[in-house]
């Protein structure tokens, strides 16, 4: 995960786009999210309330500051449109 975080931070520093990260295990999601505390990020996993889930999607789509989405493959693998 350390290599992924390093590459992700480098990419974010060199580019203006957004990035989506999928992971299966909550420990990996926690690690990634915790390593990106200085970067506005959304997270959707099985614990995310459906109403909050939609708010997070809109935040990722419309807020230029929110550049990273950390998503669970099981909770966000179907039924989400993340065009930004």
PDB file of C-alpha atoms in Angstrom:
ATOM      1  CA  UNK A   1       0.000   0.000   0.000  1.00  0.00           C
ATOM      2  CA  UNK A   2       2.926   2.370   0.676  1.00  0.00           C
ATOM      3  CA  UNK A   3       3.984   2.228  -2.973  1.00  0.00           C
ATOM      4  CA  UNK A   4       0.430   2.933  -4.112  1.00  0.00           C
ATOM      5  CA  UNK A   5       0.172   5.944  -1.793  1.00  0.00           C
ATOM      6  CA  UNK A   6       3.530   7.266  -2.983  1.00  0.00           C
ATOM      7  CA  UNK A   7       2.543   6.930  -6.643  1.00  0.00           C
ATOM      8  CA  UNK A   8      -0.879   8.433  -5.974  1.00  0.00           C
ATOM      9  CA  UNK A   9       0.557  11.497  -4.237  1.00  0.00           C
ATOM     10  CA  UNK A  10       3.068  11.984  -7.036  1.00  0.00           C
ATOM     11  CA  UNK A  11       0.318  11.742  -9.662  1.00  0.00           C
ATOM     12  CA  UNK A  12      -1.873  14.226  -7.758  1.00  0.00           C
ATOM     13  CA  UNK A  13       1.020  16.690  -7.507  1.00  0.00           C
ATOM     14  CA  UNK A  14       1.756  16.445 -11.234  1.00  0.00           C
ATOM     15  CA  UNK A  15      -1.824  16.400 -12.565  1.00  0.00           C
ATOM     16  CA  UNK A  16      -5.087  18.252 -12.031  1.00  0.00           C
ATOM     17  CA  UNK A  17      -7.472  15.338 -12.533  1.00  0.00           C
ATOM     18  CA  UNK A  18      -9.298  13.078 -10.135  1.00  0.00           C
ATOM     19  CA  UNK A  19      -8.633   9.465  -9.277  1.00  0.00           C
ATOM     20  CA  UNK A  20     -10.737   6.533  -8.076  1.00  0.00           C
ATOM     21  CA  UNK A  21      -9.250   3.788  -5.924  1.00  0.00           C
ATOM     22  CA  UNK A  22     -11.071   0.504  -5.365  1.00  0.00           C
ATOM     23  CA  UNK A  23     -10.165  -1.930  -2.602  1.00  0.00           C
ATOM     24  CA  UNK A  24     -11.836  -4.994  -1.149  1.00  0.00           C
ATOM     25  CA  UNK A  25     -10.613  -5.035   2.453  1.00  0.00           C
ATOM     26  CA  UNK A  26     -11.589  -2.355   4.970  1.00  0.00           C
ATOM     27  CA  UNK A  27      -8.054  -2.335   6.384  1.00  0.00           C
ATOM     28  CA  UNK A  28      -6.719  -1.307   2.970  1.00  0.00           C
ATOM     29  CA  UNK A  29      -9.409   1.375   2.632  1.00  0.00           C
ATOM     30  CA  UNK A  30      -8.514   2.657   6.121  1.00  0.00           C
ATOM     31  CA  UNK A  31      -4.805   2.722   5.294  1.00  0.00           C
ATOM     32  CA  UNK A  32      -5.289   4.581   2.020  1.00  0.00           C
ATOM     33  CA  UNK A  33      -7.738   7.084   3.485  1.00  0.00           C
ATOM     34  CA  UNK A  34      -5.516   7.679   6.512  1.00  0.00           C
ATOM     35  CA  UNK A  35      -2.489   8.296   4.307  1.00  0.00           C
ATOM     36  CA  UNK A  36      -4.360  10.950   2.319  1.00  0.00           C
ATOM     37  CA  UNK A  37      -5.569  13.111   5.202  1.00  0.00           C
ATOM     38  CA  UNK A  38      -4.208  16.291   3.619  1.00  0.00           C
ATOM     39  CA  UNK A  39      -6.095  15.616   0.371  1.00  0.00           C
ATOM     40  CA  UNK A  40      -9.896  16.045   0.208  1.00  0.00           C
ATOM     41  CA  UNK A  41     -11.218  12.514  -0.300  1.00  0.00           C
ATOM     42  CA  UNK A  42     -14.539  10.708  -0.293  1.00  0.00           C
ATOM     43  CA  UNK A  43     -14.990   7.143   0.904  1.00  0.00           C
ATOM     44  CA  UNK A  44     -17.866   4.809   0.157  1.00  0.00           C
ATOM     45  CA  UNK A  45     -18.018   1.378   1.750  1.00  0.00           C
ATOM     46  CA  UNK A  46     -20.660  -0.934   3.180  1.00  0.00           C
ATOM     47  CA  UNK A  47     -21.095   1.297   6.240  1.00  0.00           C
ATOM     48  CA  UNK A  48     -22.007   4.372   4.170  1.00  0.00           C
ATOM     49  CA  UNK A  49     -25.620   5.442   4.593  1.00  0.00           C
ATOM     50  CA  UNK A  50     -27.442   5.507   1.197  1.00  0.00           C
ATOM     51  CA  UNK A  51     -28.364   9.202   1.577  1.00  0.00           C
ATOM     52  CA  UNK A  52     -24.788  10.107   2.516  1.00  0.00           C
ATOM     53  CA  UNK A  53     -23.540   7.959  -0.375  1.00  0.00           C
ATOM     54  CA  UNK A  54     -25.330  10.163  -2.901  1.00  0.00           C
ATOM     55  CA  UNK A  55     -24.005  13.321  -1.203  1.00  0.00           C
ATOM     56  CA  UNK A  56     -20.462  11.949  -1.473  1.00  0.00           C
ATOM     57  CA  UNK A  57     -20.927  11.135  -5.159  1.00  0.00           C
ATOM     58  CA  UNK A  58     -22.144  14.683  -5.854  1.00  0.00           C
ATOM     59  CA  UNK A  59     -19.225  16.075  -3.860  1.00  0.00           C
ATOM     60  CA  UNK A  60     -16.759  14.083  -5.957  1.00  0.00           C
ATOM     61  CA  UNK A  61     -18.465  15.137  -9.185  1.00  0.00           C
ATOM     62  CA  UNK A  62     -18.856  18.856  -8.464  1.00  0.00           C
ATOM     63  CA  UNK A  63     -16.214  19.906  -5.914  1.00  0.00           C
ATOM     64  CA  UNK A  64     -12.874  20.490  -7.655  1.00  0.00           C
ATOM     65  CA  UNK A  65     -11.062  20.161  -4.321  1.00  0.00           C
ATOM     66  CA  UNK A  66     -12.261  16.544  -3.866  1.00  0.00           C
ATOM     67  CA  UNK A  67      -9.832  14.695  -6.107  1.00  0.00           C
ATOM     68  CA  UNK A  68      -9.808  11.163  -4.678  1.00  0.00           C
ATOM     69  CA  UNK A  69     -12.575   8.584  -4.217  1.00  0.00           C
ATOM     70  CA  UNK A  70     -11.702   5.585  -2.041  1.00  0.00           C
ATOM     71  CA  UNK A  71     -14.309   2.919  -2.708  1.00  0.00           C
ATOM     72  CA  UNK A  72     -15.134  -0.580  -1.597  1.00  0.00           C
ATOM     73  CA  UNK A  73     -15.514  -2.943  -4.547  1.00  0.00           C
ATOM     74  CA  UNK A  74     -18.599  -4.529  -2.976  1.00  0.00           C
ATOM     75  CA  UNK A  75     -20.382  -1.311  -1.941  1.00  0.00           C
ATOM     76  CA  UNK A  76     -19.456   0.873  -4.915  1.00  0.00           C
ATOM     77  CA  UNK A  77     -18.966  -1.633  -7.694  1.00  0.00           C
ATOM     78  CA  UNK A  78     -22.530  -1.262  -9.006  1.00  0.00           C
ATOM     79  CA  UNK A  79     -24.945   1.641  -9.340  1.00  0.00           C
ATOM     80  CA  UNK A  80     -22.629   4.636  -8.981  1.00  0.00           C
ATOM     81  CA  UNK A  81     -21.779   7.155 -11.682  1.00  0.00           C
ATOM     82  CA  UNK A  82     -18.633   9.083 -10.855  1.00  0.00           C
ATOM     83  CA  UNK A  83     -18.150  11.314 -13.851  1.00  0.00           C
ATOM     84  CA  UNK A  84     -16.444  14.515 -12.844  1.00  0.00           C
TER      85      UNK A  84
END
